[in-house]
mmCIF file of C-alpha atoms in Angstrom:
data_model
loop_
_atom_site.group_PDB
_atom_site.id
_atom_site.type_symbol
_atom_site.label_atom_id
_atom_site.label_comp_id
_atom_site.label_asym_id
_atom_site.label_seq_id
_atom_site.Cartn_x
_atom_site.Cartn_y
_atom_site.Cartn_z
ATOM 1 C CA UNK E 4 -18.570 -272.503 15.898
ATOM 2 C CA UNK E 5 -17.217 -270.204 13.189
ATOM 3 C CA UNK E 6 -14.592 -271.830 10.996
ATOM 4 C CA UNK E 7 -12.768 -269.406 8.718
ATOM 5 C CA UNK E 8 -11.303 -272.241 6.638
ATOM 6 C CA UNK E 9 -14.751 -273.483 5.630
ATOM 7 C CA UNK E 10 -15.827 -269.944 4.703
ATOM 8 C CA UNK E 11 -12.660 -269.419 2.682
ATOM 9 C CA UNK E 12 -13.325 -272.693 0.867
ATOM 10 C CA UNK E 13 -16.853 -271.541 0.045
ATOM 11 C CA UNK E 14 -15.495 -268.246 -1.291
ATOM 12 C CA UNK E 15 -13.031 -270.081 -3.532
ATOM 13 C CA UNK E 16 -15.835 -272.287 -4.846
ATOM 14 C CA UNK E 17 -18.167 -269.424 -5.780
ATOM 15 C CA UNK E 18 -15.788 -266.614 -6.639
ATOM 16 C CA UNK E 19 -16.146 -264.845 -9.934
ATOM 17 C CA UNK E 20 -13.269 -264.745 -12.418
ATOM 18 C CA UNK E 21 -14.186 -261.081 -13.009
ATOM 19 C CA UNK E 22 -13.112 -259.839 -9.598
ATOM 20 C CA UNK E 23 -9.949 -259.746 -7.561
ATOM 21 C CA UNK E 24 -8.952 -259.709 -3.886
ATOM 22 C CA UNK E 25 -11.717 -261.475 -2.005
ATOM 23 C CA UNK E 26 -12.182 -260.848 1.683
ATOM 24 C CA UNK E 27 -14.534 -261.852 4.440
ATOM 25 C CA UNK E 28 -15.785 -260.084 7.544
ATOM 26 C CA UNK E 29 -17.907 -260.953 10.512
ATOM 27 C CA UNK E 30 -19.282 -259.330 13.624
ATOM 28 C CA UNK E 31 -19.439 -261.259 16.865
ATOM 29 C CA UNK E 32 -21.540 -260.580 19.942
ATOM 30 C CA UNK E 33 -20.006 -261.540 23.260
ATOM 31 C CA UNK E 34 -21.001 -261.254 26.898
ATOM 32 C CA UNK E 35 -18.271 -259.796 29.135
ATOM 33 C CA UNK E 36 -15.655 -260.398 26.398
ATOM 34 C CA UNK E 37 -16.255 -264.158 26.620
ATOM 35 C CA UNK E 38 -15.184 -264.991 23.066
ATOM 36 C CA UNK E 39 -15.377 -268.746 23.660
ATOM 37 C CA UNK E 40 -19.183 -268.501 23.459
ATOM 38 C CA UNK E 41 -19.421 -265.534 21.084
ATOM 39 C CA UNK E 42 -22.310 -265.494 18.648
ATOM 40 C CA UNK E 43 -21.843 -264.609 14.959
ATOM 41 C CA UNK E 44 -24.469 -261.942 14.216
ATOM 42 C CA UNK E 45 -23.191 -260.764 10.827
ATOM 43 C CA UNK E 46 -21.175 -262.582 8.188
ATOM 44 C CA UNK E 47 -20.171 -261.371 4.760
ATOM 45 C CA UNK E 48 -17.859 -262.037 1.868
ATOM 46 C CA UNK E 49 -16.896 -259.445 -0.682
ATOM 47 C CA UNK E 50 -14.457 -258.188 -3.257
ATOM 48 C CA UNK E 51 -12.016 -255.332 -3.200
ATOM 49 C CA UNK E 52 -12.351 -254.563 -6.887
ATOM 50 C CA UNK E 53 -13.675 -255.719 -10.236
ATOM 51 C CA UNK E 54 -11.200 -256.223 -13.072
ATOM 52 C CA UNK E 55 -11.288 -253.214 -15.398
ATOM 53 C CA UNK E 56 -12.688 -254.946 -18.465
ATOM 54 C CA UNK E 57 -15.744 -256.070 -16.463
ATOM 55 C CA UNK E 58 -16.709 -252.664 -15.047
ATOM 56 C CA UNK E 59 -20.148 -251.473 -16.134
ATOM 57 C CA UNK E 60 -21.258 -247.900 -16.728
ATOM 58 C CA UNK E 61 -24.859 -249.143 -16.941
ATOM 59 C CA UNK E 62 -25.151 -250.217 -13.299
ATOM 60 C CA UNK E 63 -24.936 -253.943 -14.078
ATOM 61 C CA UNK E 64 -21.964 -254.633 -11.770
ATOM 62 C CA UNK E 65 -21.351 -253.683 -8.151
ATOM 63 C CA UNK E 66 -17.835 -252.303 -8.533
ATOM 64 C CA UNK E 67 -16.814 -252.375 -4.882
ATOM 65 C CA UNK E 68 -18.598 -254.798 -2.594
ATOM 66 C CA UNK E 69 -16.356 -254.829 0.459
ATOM 67 C CA UNK E 70 -17.123 -257.466 3.076
ATOM 68 C CA UNK E 71 -16.672 -255.004 5.948
ATOM 69 C CA UNK E 72 -19.347 -252.723 4.456
ATOM 70 C CA UNK E 73 -21.907 -255.477 3.958
ATOM 71 C CA UNK E 74 -21.073 -256.980 7.389
ATOM 72 C CA UNK E 75 -21.767 -253.563 8.933
ATOM 73 C CA UNK E 76 -25.106 -253.442 7.116
ATOM 74 C CA UNK E 77 -25.939 -256.909 8.437
ATOM 75 C CA UNK E 78 -24.958 -255.799 11.954
ATOM 76 C CA UNK E 79 -27.303 -252.796 11.721
ATOM 77 C CA UNK E 80 -30.082 -255.106 10.576
ATOM 78 C CA UNK E 81 -29.384 -257.366 13.568
ATOM 79 C CA UNK E 82 -29.494 -254.375 15.947
ATOM 80 C CA UNK E 83 -32.799 -253.177 14.500
ATOM 81 C CA UNK E 84 -34.284 -256.659 14.859
ATOM 82 C CA UNK E 85 -33.100 -256.792 18.474
ATOM 83 C CA UNK E 86 -34.649 -253.392 19.172
ATOM 84 C CA UNK E 87 -37.892 -254.556 17.576
ATOM 85 C CA UNK E 88 -37.746 -257.679 19.756
ATOM 86 C CA UNK E 89 -37.240 -255.506 22.859
ATOM 87 C CA UNK E 90 -40.177 -253.257 21.995
ATOM 88 C CA UNK E 91 -42.500 -256.208 21.368
ATOM 89 C CA UNK E 92 -41.931 -257.755 24.821
ATOM 90 C CA UNK E 93 -43.472 -257.049 28.204
ATOM 91 C CA UNK E 94 -41.140 -255.413 30.775
ATOM 92 C CA UNK E 95 -40.780 -258.691 32.675
ATOM 93 C CA UNK E 96 -39.375 -260.336 29.501
ATOM 94 C CA UNK E 97 -36.800 -257.623 28.727
ATOM 95 C CA UNK E 98 -33.991 -259.666 30.273
ATOM 96 C CA UNK E 99 -33.802 -261.646 27.012
ATOM 97 C CA UNK E 100 -32.851 -258.533 25.033
ATOM 98 C CA UNK E 101 -29.420 -257.007 24.443
ATOM 99 C CA UNK E 102 -30.995 -253.569 25.042
ATOM 100 C CA UNK E 103 -32.109 -251.724 28.177
ATOM 101 C CA UNK E 104 -34.063 -248.493 28.600
ATOM 102 C CA UNK E 105 -31.920 -245.407 29.015
ATOM 103 C CA UNK E 106 -33.221 -242.632 31.297
ATOM 104 C CA UNK E 107 -36.886 -242.959 30.387
ATOM 105 C CA UNK E 108 -36.063 -241.989 26.783
ATOM 106 C CA UNK E 109 -34.136 -244.095 24.343
ATOM 107 C CA UNK E 110 -32.284 -247.375 24.630
ATOM 108 C CA UNK E 111 -28.715 -248.578 25.019
ATOM 109 C CA UNK E 112 -26.824 -251.855 24.990
ATOM 110 C CA UNK E 113 -26.531 -253.767 28.231
ATOM 111 C CA UNK E 114 -23.237 -253.224 30.032
ATOM 112 C CA UNK E 115 -22.012 -256.767 29.392
ATOM 113 C CA UNK E 116 -22.662 -256.776 25.607
ATOM 114 C CA UNK E 117 -19.682 -256.293 23.297
ATOM 115 C CA UNK E 118 -19.261 -256.489 19.537
ATOM 116 C CA UNK E 119 -16.098 -257.559 17.736
ATOM 117 C CA UNK E 120 -15.374 -257.313 14.018
ATOM 118 C CA UNK E 121 -13.023 -259.568 12.112
ATOM 119 C CA UNK E 122 -11.872 -258.697 8.591
ATOM 120 C CA UNK E 123 -9.621 -261.087 6.670
ATOM 121 C CA UNK E 124 -7.754 -258.266 4.903
ATOM 122 C CA UNK E 125 -6.921 -254.745 5.955
ATOM 123 C CA UNK E 126 -9.496 -252.169 4.848
ATOM 124 C CA UNK E 127 -8.681 -249.820 2.003
ATOM 125 C CA UNK E 128 -9.522 -246.164 1.502
ATOM 126 C CA UNK E 129 -10.411 -244.126 4.579
ATOM 127 C CA UNK E 130 -10.654 -247.278 6.694
ATOM 128 C CA UNK E 131 -6.909 -247.925 6.595
ATOM 129 C CA UNK E 132 -4.790 -247.518 9.691
ATOM 130 C CA UNK E 133 -1.612 -246.912 7.767
ATOM 131 C CA UNK E 134 -1.516 -244.411 4.941
ATOM 132 C CA UNK E 135 1.341 -244.117 2.450
ATOM 133 C CA UNK E 136 0.801 -240.340 2.492
ATOM 134 C CA UNK E 137 1.454 -239.838 6.221
#
């Protein structure tokens, strides 16, 4: 079971003094919106910014490493691995996969598969829901 408090404690333990505003994000897979038995398929921690004096113009520091971005990357990796799993199985074993064939060409998620994303802070930039300019 996912415990945000334990993740937050881990972030506090390992966080760098050179960055500010830590956040975490995760993606959950559920069947028919049954969140009680949801499976964490992507988990990430990140920073919103690096303090100015620690920025690097030589590529030595990742300036913005947002948890929602790296969680999305992990989710894509999970989806690719699931598609690879589907393609490696015989048709009689396809029930184990989250994918089904779509009209003889392509693939889609099963009808009962849903993904949910949790982010501990509101996104910044274009991902914001509320903009001070509107």
